[in-house]
Amino acid sequence: ALSYLIVLAYGGSMVIDGRISLGDFVAFNSYLALLIWPMMALGWVINVLQRGAASMERLNKILESRPDVYDRPDCVDMESINGSVEFRNLSFSYPDGSMVLKDINIRLAKGKTLAVIGKTGSGKTTLANLLLRFWDPDSGAVRIDGIDLRDMARGNFRQAIALVPQDPVIFAATARENIRFGRPDASDAEVEAAARAAHADEFLNLLPEGYDSFVGERGVMLSGGQKQRVAIARAFLKDAPILILDEPTAALDTESERAVQRAIDAVVRDRTVIVIAHRLSTIAGADQIAVVDDGRIVQLGTHSALLAQPGRYLAMWEAQQAAKIWSGRV
Ligand code: ADP
């Protein structure tokens, strides 16, 4: 722009003085434009190329990185999975951290429920993540149907596990599409049956467009309890033999918690369930309760067996009962 201004001022004065003709001046200006535009375009192209090269380098790094877990060429491809789960002498540390799980031994038969309780940071979610084989253990093994997960194709057992996390991922789509994510080939009737089982139809029917209502970015149009029930409906639709519930009622008020608990009771039937919980009243019926502290199982047994012995479980139970009486919930 500056060069144009200079050319205009200088060239203009030359035309006024009669040193060049107006035609020369106009021709000069046109040639100047012809020269400047390709140079500007070249600058722009070089800029885009440089940015592209930088992105390409980052992309290459991702493409070349070797995943921590991968299927061995000789891994077993299972026809179907029954759903027994075992953690055997399991120890694990994150690549950048200290030991998170130490010598975990739990056997869970098909159709049984294991509740895992313990303080925040004691390793409960890590245990669930190892069952999904997001990482491999440092020593020991995680087994499903007696087979080490490292010997099984990941698609096999991940298909056999449904996960309801504490903060479920809800997509910016309709409620129906969000539930169908559990099994993309499910029919509308199956989606609605799953929603009924998870007690999600109660609020979905009240939405302006029912199941076809848009639930917003990350499900902002739904409350915490409603999102949980959509996630449970999704798990119900997936109909997997193993179900992981990672503190599904932790962030809810009492009213929503009751609704979600009813949904959970419907979905856990006949499945192998691992439930991570902090309210002990919700897990009293579990077949096994594992109390985890600092990555170790400090107590393992049924509710009544654990209440009969002095220990962390009894202390937690008494504290929660006292809190309930105090808050008027009993
Ligand atoms: P809990 O579910 O009992 O609250 P977690 O299994 O989430 O506990 O975490 C156990 C420990 O592992 C914590 O100290 C946490 O900081 C650490 N941890 C969890 N996830 C990761 C990760 N991806 N990388 C490194 N450390 C992690």
Tab-separated table of C-alpha atoms and ligand atoms in Angstrom:
chain	number	residue	atom	x	y	z
A	1	ALA	CA	0.000	0.000	0.000
A	2	LEU	CA	2.857	2.321	0.864
A	3	SER	CA	4.626	1.607	-2.427
A	4	TYR	CA	1.397	2.371	-4.285
A	5	LEU	CA	1.123	5.640	-2.423
A	6	ILE	CA	4.718	6.592	-3.327
A	7	VAL	CA	4.182	5.617	-6.978
A	8	LEU	CA	0.938	7.606	-7.098
A	9	ALA	CA	2.507	10.714	-5.543
A	10	TYR	CA	5.744	10.620	-7.545
A	11	GLY	CA	4.131	9.416	-10.812
A	12	GLY	CA	1.286	11.948	-10.380
A	13	SER	CA	3.727	14.822	-9.985
A	14	MET	CA	5.648	13.610	-13.083
A	15	VAL	CA	2.388	13.584	-15.090
A	16	ILE	CA	1.531	17.100	-13.853
A	17	ASP	CA	5.043	18.326	-14.771
A	18	GLY	CA	4.588	16.716	-18.181
A	19	ARG	CA	7.646	14.490	-17.837
A	20	ILE	CA	5.583	11.356	-18.618
A	21	SER	CA	2.183	10.936	-20.283
A	22	LEU	CA	-0.918	9.790	-18.409
A	23	GLY	CA	-0.892	6.588	-20.516
A	24	ASP	CA	2.686	5.780	-19.378
A	25	PHE	CA	1.659	6.302	-15.802
A	26	VAL	CA	-1.393	4.022	-16.086
A	27	ALA	CA	0.643	1.356	-17.888
A	28	PHE	CA	3.344	1.525	-15.203
A	29	ASN	CA	0.724	1.114	-12.507
A	30	SER	CA	-0.757	-1.955	-14.212
A	31	TYR	CA	2.680	-3.583	-14.563
A	32	LEU	CA	3.357	-2.829	-10.928
A	33	ALA	CA	0.104	-4.596	-9.929
A	34	LEU	CA	1.037	-7.576	-12.101
A	35	LEU	CA	4.364	-7.805	-10.292
A	36	ILE	CA	3.106	-7.248	-6.734
A	37	TRP	CA	0.213	-9.726	-6.657
A	38	PRO	CA	2.263	-12.813	-7.567
A	39	MET	CA	4.837	-11.819	-4.952
A	40	MET	CA	2.134	-11.481	-2.303
A	41	ALA	CA	0.634	-14.818	-3.357
A	42	LEU	CA	4.078	-16.409	-3.127
A	43	GLY	CA	4.496	-15.073	0.404
A	44	TRP	CA	1.107	-16.497	1.362
A	45	VAL	CA	1.916	-19.905	-0.168
A	46	ILE	CA	5.246	-20.057	1.657
A	47	ASN	CA	3.433	-19.259	4.915
A	48	VAL	CA	0.864	-22.031	4.353
A	49	LEU	CA	3.635	-24.472	3.404
A	50	GLN	CA	5.545	-23.725	6.581
A	51	ARG	CA	2.468	-24.226	8.745
A	52	GLY	CA	1.657	-27.428	6.870
A	53	ALA	CA	5.190	-28.737	7.409
A	54	ALA	CA	4.942	-28.062	11.160
A	55	SER	CA	1.557	-29.847	11.376
A	56	MET	CA	2.873	-32.726	9.287
A	57	GLU	CA	5.731	-33.175	11.732
A	58	ARG	CA	3.291	-33.389	14.693
A	59	LEU	CA	1.015	-35.758	12.760
A	60	ASN	CA	3.963	-37.976	11.866
A	61	LYS	CA	4.954	-38.169	15.528
A	62	ILE	CA	1.476	-39.484	16.367
A	63	LEU	CA	1.414	-41.907	13.442
A	64	GLU	CA	4.847	-43.242	14.249
A	65	SER	CA	4.205	-43.625	17.998
A	66	ARG	CA	3.773	-47.237	19.055
A	67	PRO	CA	0.704	-47.793	21.275
A	68	ASP	CA	1.407	-49.173	24.741
A	69	VAL	CA	-1.115	-51.929	24.191
A	70	TYR	CA	-1.529	-53.770	20.930
A	71	ASP	CA	-2.862	-57.122	19.745
A	72	ARG	CA	-0.247	-59.818	19.384
A	73	PRO	CA	-0.390	-61.553	16.002
A	74	ASP	CA	-1.150	-64.885	17.696
A	75	CYS	CA	-3.875	-63.594	20.055
A	76	VAL	CA	-7.096	-65.561	20.506
A	77	ASP	CA	-10.256	-64.415	18.766
A	78	MET	CA	-13.090	-65.451	21.091
A	79	GLU	CA	-16.476	-66.444	19.687
A	80	SER	CA	-18.313	-65.280	22.766
A	81	ILE	CA	-17.454	-64.185	26.278
A	82	ASN	CA	-19.094	-65.580	29.408
A	83	GLY	CA	-17.993	-62.874	31.774
A	84	SER	CA	-15.878	-64.263	34.610
A	85	VAL	CA	-13.170	-61.834	35.676
A	86	GLU	CA	-9.958	-62.344	37.583
A	87	PHE	CA	-7.205	-60.041	38.771
A	88	ARG	CA	-4.258	-62.253	39.638
A	89	ASN	CA	-1.209	-60.979	41.561
A	90	LEU	CA	-1.752	-57.721	39.747
A	91	SER	CA	0.633	-54.807	40.226
A	92	PHE	CA	0.598	-51.693	38.134
A	93	SER	CA	2.196	-48.262	37.928
A	94	TYR	CA	1.520	-45.522	35.404
A	95	PRO	CA	4.475	-44.872	33.082
A	96	ASP	CA	5.251	-41.609	34.872
A	97	GLY	CA	4.314	-42.489	38.418
A	98	SER	CA	4.736	-44.658	41.440
A	99	MET	CA	3.005	-47.982	42.088
A	100	VAL	CA	-0.791	-47.498	41.949
A	101	LEU	CA	-1.983	-51.098	42.411
A	102	LYS	CA	-0.117	-53.661	44.475
A	103	ASP	CA	-0.661	-57.395	44.434
A	104	ILE	CA	-4.398	-57.400	43.721
A	105	ASN	CA	-6.110	-60.806	43.815
A	106	ILE	CA	-9.829	-60.999	43.071
A	107	ARG	CA	-11.895	-63.690	41.357
A	108	LEU	CA	-15.351	-62.814	40.183
A	109	ALA	CA	-17.565	-65.552	38.747
A	110	LYS	CA	-19.946	-64.876	35.872
A	111	GLY	CA	-23.054	-62.977	36.976
A	112	LYS	CA	-21.596	-61.859	40.318
A	113	THR	CA	-21.099	-58.342	41.600
A	114	LEU	CA	-17.890	-56.887	42.966
A	115	ALA	CA	-18.000	-53.542	44.715
A	116	VAL	CA	-14.758	-51.598	45.031
A	117	ILE	CA	-14.611	-48.903	47.653
A	118	GLY	CA	-11.858	-46.715	49.041
A	119	LYS	CA	-10.594	-43.168	49.258
A	120	THR	CA	-10.151	-40.985	46.174
A	121	GLY	CA	-6.841	-41.800	44.532
A	122	SER	CA	-6.625	-45.296	46.007
A	123	GLY	CA	-6.634	-46.899	42.532
A	124	LYS	CA	-10.271	-47.939	41.975
A	125	THR	CA	-10.664	-46.427	38.507
A	126	THR	CA	-7.253	-47.765	37.519
A	127	LEU	CA	-8.505	-51.273	38.306
A	128	ALA	CA	-11.464	-50.744	35.942
A	129	ASN	CA	-9.160	-49.296	33.281
A	130	LEU	CA	-6.926	-52.359	33.449
A	131	LEU	CA	-9.969	-54.551	32.805
A	132	LEU	CA	-10.508	-52.559	29.608
A	133	ARG	CA	-6.787	-52.979	28.886
A	134	PHE	CA	-6.022	-49.316	28.502
A	135	TRP	CA	-2.692	-50.347	30.014
A	136	ASP	CA	-0.949	-53.620	30.676
A	137	PRO	CA	-0.027	-54.605	34.242
A	138	ASP	CA	3.611	-54.459	35.381
A	139	SER	CA	3.233	-57.946	36.815
A	140	GLY	CA	0.421	-60.421	37.279
A	141	ALA	CA	-2.546	-60.599	34.941
A	142	VAL	CA	-6.108	-59.564	34.256
A	143	ARG	CA	-8.164	-62.448	32.925
A	144	ILE	CA	-11.587	-62.737	31.397
A	145	ASP	CA	-12.998	-66.270	31.117
A	146	GLY	CA	-9.609	-67.477	32.347
A	147	ILE	CA	-7.680	-65.940	29.449
A	148	ASP	CA	-5.054	-63.260	29.956
A	149	LEU	CA	-6.206	-60.067	28.214
A	150	ARG	CA	-2.818	-59.863	26.478
A	151	ASP	CA	-3.659	-63.132	24.711
A	152	MET	CA	-7.064	-61.968	23.516
A	153	ALA	CA	-8.011	-59.597	20.686
A	154	ARG	CA	-8.923	-56.230	22.233
A	155	GLY	CA	-12.071	-55.962	20.134
A	156	ASN	CA	-13.322	-59.197	21.747
A	157	PHE	CA	-13.369	-58.192	25.360
A	158	ARG	CA	-14.071	-54.496	24.848
A	159	GLN	CA	-17.210	-55.542	23.029
A	160	ALA	CA	-18.099	-57.619	26.081
A	161	ILE	CA	-17.732	-54.750	28.565
A	162	ALA	CA	-20.133	-51.855	29.045
A	163	LEU	CA	-18.902	-48.878	31.034
A	164	VAL	CA	-20.967	-46.276	32.868
A	165	PRO	CA	-18.462	-43.661	34.001
A	166	GLN	CA	-18.970	-40.981	36.634
A	167	ASP	CA	-19.165	-38.303	33.974
A	168	PRO	CA	-20.628	-39.972	30.877
A	169	VAL	CA	-19.749	-38.719	27.426
A	170	ILE	CA	-22.901	-37.277	25.839
A	171	PHE	CA	-22.626	-36.228	22.204
A	172	ALA	CA	-24.168	-33.144	20.613
A	173	ALA	CA	-26.925	-35.202	18.970
A	174	THR	CA	-30.431	-36.414	19.737
A	175	ALA	CA	-31.234	-38.498	22.803
A	176	ARG	CA	-32.019	-41.428	20.526
A	177	GLU	CA	-28.625	-41.241	18.787
A	178	ASN	CA	-26.887	-40.957	22.126
A	179	ILE	CA	-28.495	-44.146	23.400
A	180	ARG	CA	-27.945	-45.940	20.088
A	181	PHE	CA	-24.220	-45.351	20.489
A	182	GLY	CA	-24.322	-48.461	22.731
A	183	ARG	CA	-25.178	-50.604	19.678
A	184	PRO	CA	-25.293	-48.689	16.388
A	185	ASP	CA	-27.407	-51.302	14.587
A	186	ALA	CA	-30.196	-51.295	17.206
A	187	SER	CA	-33.733	-50.545	16.008
A	188	ASP	CA	-35.813	-47.632	17.345
A	189	ALA	CA	-37.903	-50.086	19.364
A	190	GLU	CA	-34.751	-51.542	20.984
A	191	VAL	CA	-33.471	-48.047	21.833
A	192	GLU	CA	-36.792	-47.206	23.474
A	193	ALA	CA	-36.884	-50.506	25.369
A	194	ALA	CA	-33.386	-49.774	26.721
A	195	ALA	CA	-34.488	-46.282	27.762
A	196	ARG	CA	-37.513	-47.747	29.571
A	197	ALA	CA	-35.334	-50.288	31.367
A	198	ALA	CA	-33.001	-47.504	32.492
A	199	HIS	CA	-35.962	-45.337	33.599
A	200	ALA	CA	-34.857	-42.737	31.067
A	201	ASP	CA	-38.161	-42.710	29.162
A	202	GLU	CA	-39.747	-40.879	32.118
A	203	PHE	CA	-37.950	-37.652	31.222
A	204	LEU	CA	-37.270	-38.320	27.531
A	205	ASN	CA	-41.013	-38.418	26.812
A	206	LEU	CA	-41.392	-35.003	28.425
A	207	LEU	CA	-38.800	-33.363	26.145
A	208	PRO	CA	-40.291	-31.197	23.344
A	209	GLU	CA	-39.433	-33.703	20.626
A	210	GLY	CA	-39.210	-36.787	22.817
A	211	TYR	CA	-36.394	-39.151	21.877
A	212	ASP	CA	-35.511	-36.952	18.900
A	213	SER	CA	-34.771	-33.911	21.036
A	214	PHE	CA	-31.315	-32.467	20.648
A	215	VAL	CA	-29.529	-32.775	23.978
A	216	GLY	CA	-26.953	-30.050	23.310
A	217	GLU	CA	-23.191	-29.896	23.358
A	218	ARG	CA	-22.004	-32.491	25.932
A	219	GLY	CA	-25.636	-32.974	26.956
A	220	VAL	CA	-26.098	-29.513	28.508
A	221	MET	CA	-29.880	-29.800	28.186
A	222	LEU	CA	-29.863	-32.783	30.576
A	223	SER	CA	-29.268	-32.839	34.319
A	224	GLY	CA	-26.506	-34.969	35.849
A	225	GLY	CA	-28.953	-37.739	36.780
A	226	GLN	CA	-30.557	-37.699	33.334
A	227	LYS	CA	-27.178	-37.995	31.621
A	228	GLN	CA	-26.409	-40.967	33.838
A	229	ARG	CA	-29.671	-42.636	32.862
A	230	VAL	CA	-28.894	-42.092	29.164
A	231	ALA	CA	-25.488	-43.702	29.783
A	232	ILE	CA	-27.140	-46.614	31.594
A	233	ALA	CA	-29.640	-47.044	28.727
A	234	ARG	CA	-26.646	-47.149	26.391
A	235	ALA	CA	-25.023	-49.859	28.507
A	236	PHE	CA	-28.329	-51.749	28.623
A	237	LEU	CA	-28.574	-51.608	24.831
A	238	LYS	CA	-25.018	-52.872	24.433
A	239	ASP	CA	-26.141	-55.915	26.413
A	240	ALA	CA	-22.579	-56.835	27.357
A	241	PRO	CA	-21.919	-59.650	29.845
A	242	ILE	CA	-19.612	-57.432	31.927
A	243	LEU	CA	-20.647	-54.051	33.297
A	244	ILE	CA	-18.428	-51.478	34.973
A	245	LEU	CA	-20.121	-48.734	36.985
A	246	ASP	CA	-17.601	-46.086	38.020
A	247	GLU	CA	-19.220	-44.044	40.796
A	248	PRO	CA	-22.327	-43.397	38.706
A	249	THR	CA	-24.175	-41.654	41.522
A	250	ALA	CA	-21.274	-39.775	43.092
A	251	ALA	CA	-22.143	-36.334	41.765
A	252	LEU	CA	-25.914	-36.555	42.211
A	253	ASP	CA	-28.418	-35.250	44.751
A	254	THR	CA	-30.488	-37.756	46.727
A	255	GLU	CA	-33.516	-37.584	44.417
A	256	SER	CA	-31.507	-38.190	41.207
A	257	GLU	CA	-29.448	-40.800	42.977
A	258	ARG	CA	-32.607	-42.812	43.714
A	259	ALA	CA	-33.697	-42.617	40.062
A	260	VAL	CA	-30.253	-43.667	38.823
A	261	GLN	CA	-30.071	-46.446	41.404
A	262	ARG	CA	-33.369	-47.867	40.106
A	263	ALA	CA	-31.901	-47.773	36.583
A	264	ILE	CA	-28.763	-49.534	37.796
A	265	ASP	CA	-30.772	-52.240	39.570
A	266	ALA	CA	-32.503	-52.977	36.255
A	267	VAL	CA	-29.334	-53.147	34.204
A	268	VAL	CA	-27.134	-55.241	36.510
A	269	ARG	CA	-29.331	-58.351	36.351
A	270	ASP	CA	-27.501	-61.499	35.131
A	271	ARG	CA	-24.311	-59.605	34.412
A	272	THR	CA	-20.865	-59.637	35.947
A	273	VAL	CA	-20.670	-56.223	37.561
A	274	ILE	CA	-17.808	-54.197	38.939
A	275	VAL	CA	-19.171	-51.194	40.760
A	276	ILE	CA	-16.983	-48.461	42.174
A	277	ALA	CA	-18.951	-46.711	44.870
A	278	HIS	CA	-18.595	-44.370	47.751
A	279	ARG	CA	-22.063	-44.736	49.336
A	280	LEU	CA	-21.978	-48.083	51.034
A	281	SER	CA	-25.768	-48.422	51.252
A	282	THR	CA	-25.869	-48.878	47.467
A	283	ILE	CA	-23.460	-51.831	47.464
A	284	ALA	CA	-24.562	-53.781	50.525
A	285	GLY	CA	-25.998	-56.528	48.294
A	286	ALA	CA	-22.747	-57.093	46.345
A	287	ASP	CA	-21.336	-60.638	46.313
A	288	GLN	CA	-17.893	-59.321	47.174
A	289	ILE	CA	-16.762	-55.989	48.517
A	290	ALA	CA	-13.118	-54.990	48.121
A	291	VAL	CA	-11.849	-52.182	50.306
A	292	VAL	CA	-8.870	-50.602	48.556
A	293	ASP	CA	-6.379	-48.413	50.324
A	294	ASP	CA	-3.291	-46.999	48.693
A	295	GLY	CA	-3.461	-49.564	45.880
A	296	ARG	CA	-3.853	-52.614	48.114
A	297	ILE	CA	-6.918	-54.628	49.004
A	298	VAL	CA	-7.159	-54.285	52.757
A	299	GLN	CA	-10.482	-56.129	53.162
A	300	LEU	CA	-12.423	-58.478	50.915
A	301	GLY	CA	-15.758	-60.127	51.709
A	302	THR	CA	-19.518	-59.727	51.821
A	303	HIS	CA	-21.250	-56.837	53.559
A	304	SER	CA	-22.217	-58.915	56.591
A	305	ALA	CA	-18.774	-60.549	56.856
A	306	LEU	CA	-17.041	-57.178	56.717
A	307	LEU	CA	-19.411	-55.675	59.287
A	308	ALA	CA	-18.629	-58.549	61.637
A	309	GLN	CA	-14.941	-57.661	61.854
A	310	PRO	CA	-13.302	-54.490	63.078
A	311	GLY	CA	-11.717	-52.616	60.202
A	312	ARG	CA	-12.008	-49.871	57.671
A	313	TYR	CA	-15.349	-51.073	56.239
A	314	LEU	CA	-17.061	-51.106	59.622
A	315	ALA	CA	-15.674	-47.632	60.352
A	316	MET	CA	-16.886	-46.283	56.991
A	317	TRP	CA	-20.307	-47.892	57.441
A	318	GLU	CA	-20.773	-46.416	60.905
A	319	ALA	CA	-19.626	-42.991	59.727
A	320	GLN	CA	-22.089	-43.033	56.803
A	321	GLN	CA	-24.970	-44.218	58.986
A	322	ALA	CA	-24.247	-41.435	61.464
A	323	ALA	CA	-24.130	-38.899	58.622
A	324	LYS	CA	-27.505	-40.134	57.349
A	325	ILE	CA	-29.144	-39.824	60.745
A	326	TRP	CA	-27.572	-36.400	61.126
A	327	SER	CA	-28.934	-35.235	57.746
A	328	GLY	CA	-32.362	-36.741	58.427
A	329	ARG	CA	-32.200	-39.319	55.630
A	330	VAL	CA	-33.047	-42.186	58.007
B	1	ADP	P1	-9.594	-43.585	42.384
B	1	ADP	O1	-10.446	-44.061	41.259
B	1	ADP	O2	-9.556	-44.530	43.551
B	1	ADP	O3	-9.931	-42.203	42.829
B	1	ADP	P2	-7.464	-43.601	40.423
B	1	ADP	O4	-7.373	-45.008	39.985
B	1	ADP	O5	-8.160	-42.639	39.527
B	1	ADP	O6	-8.065	-43.524	41.888
B	1	ADP	O7	-5.985	-43.047	40.657
B	1	ADP	C1	-5.022	-43.725	41.443
B	1	ADP	C2	-3.707	-42.969	41.367
B	1	ADP	O8	-3.202	-43.009	40.048
B	1	ADP	C3	-3.817	-41.490	41.733
B	1	ADP	O9	-2.713	-41.165	42.531
B	1	ADP	C4	-3.770	-40.781	40.415
B	1	ADP	O10	-3.145	-39.535	40.554
B	1	ADP	C5	-2.930	-41.712	39.551
B	1	ADP	N1	-3.351	-41.670	38.144
B	1	ADP	C6	-4.604	-41.865	37.679
B	1	ADP	N2	-4.637	-41.802	36.328
B	1	ADP	C7	-3.355	-41.545	35.927
B	1	ADP	C8	-2.719	-41.378	34.643
B	1	ADP	N3	-3.401	-41.451	33.506
B	1	ADP	N4	-1.387	-41.144	34.614
B	1	ADP	C9	-0.684	-41.075	35.770
B	1	ADP	N5	-1.207	-41.232	37.008
B	1	ADP	C10	-2.532	-41.458	37.096
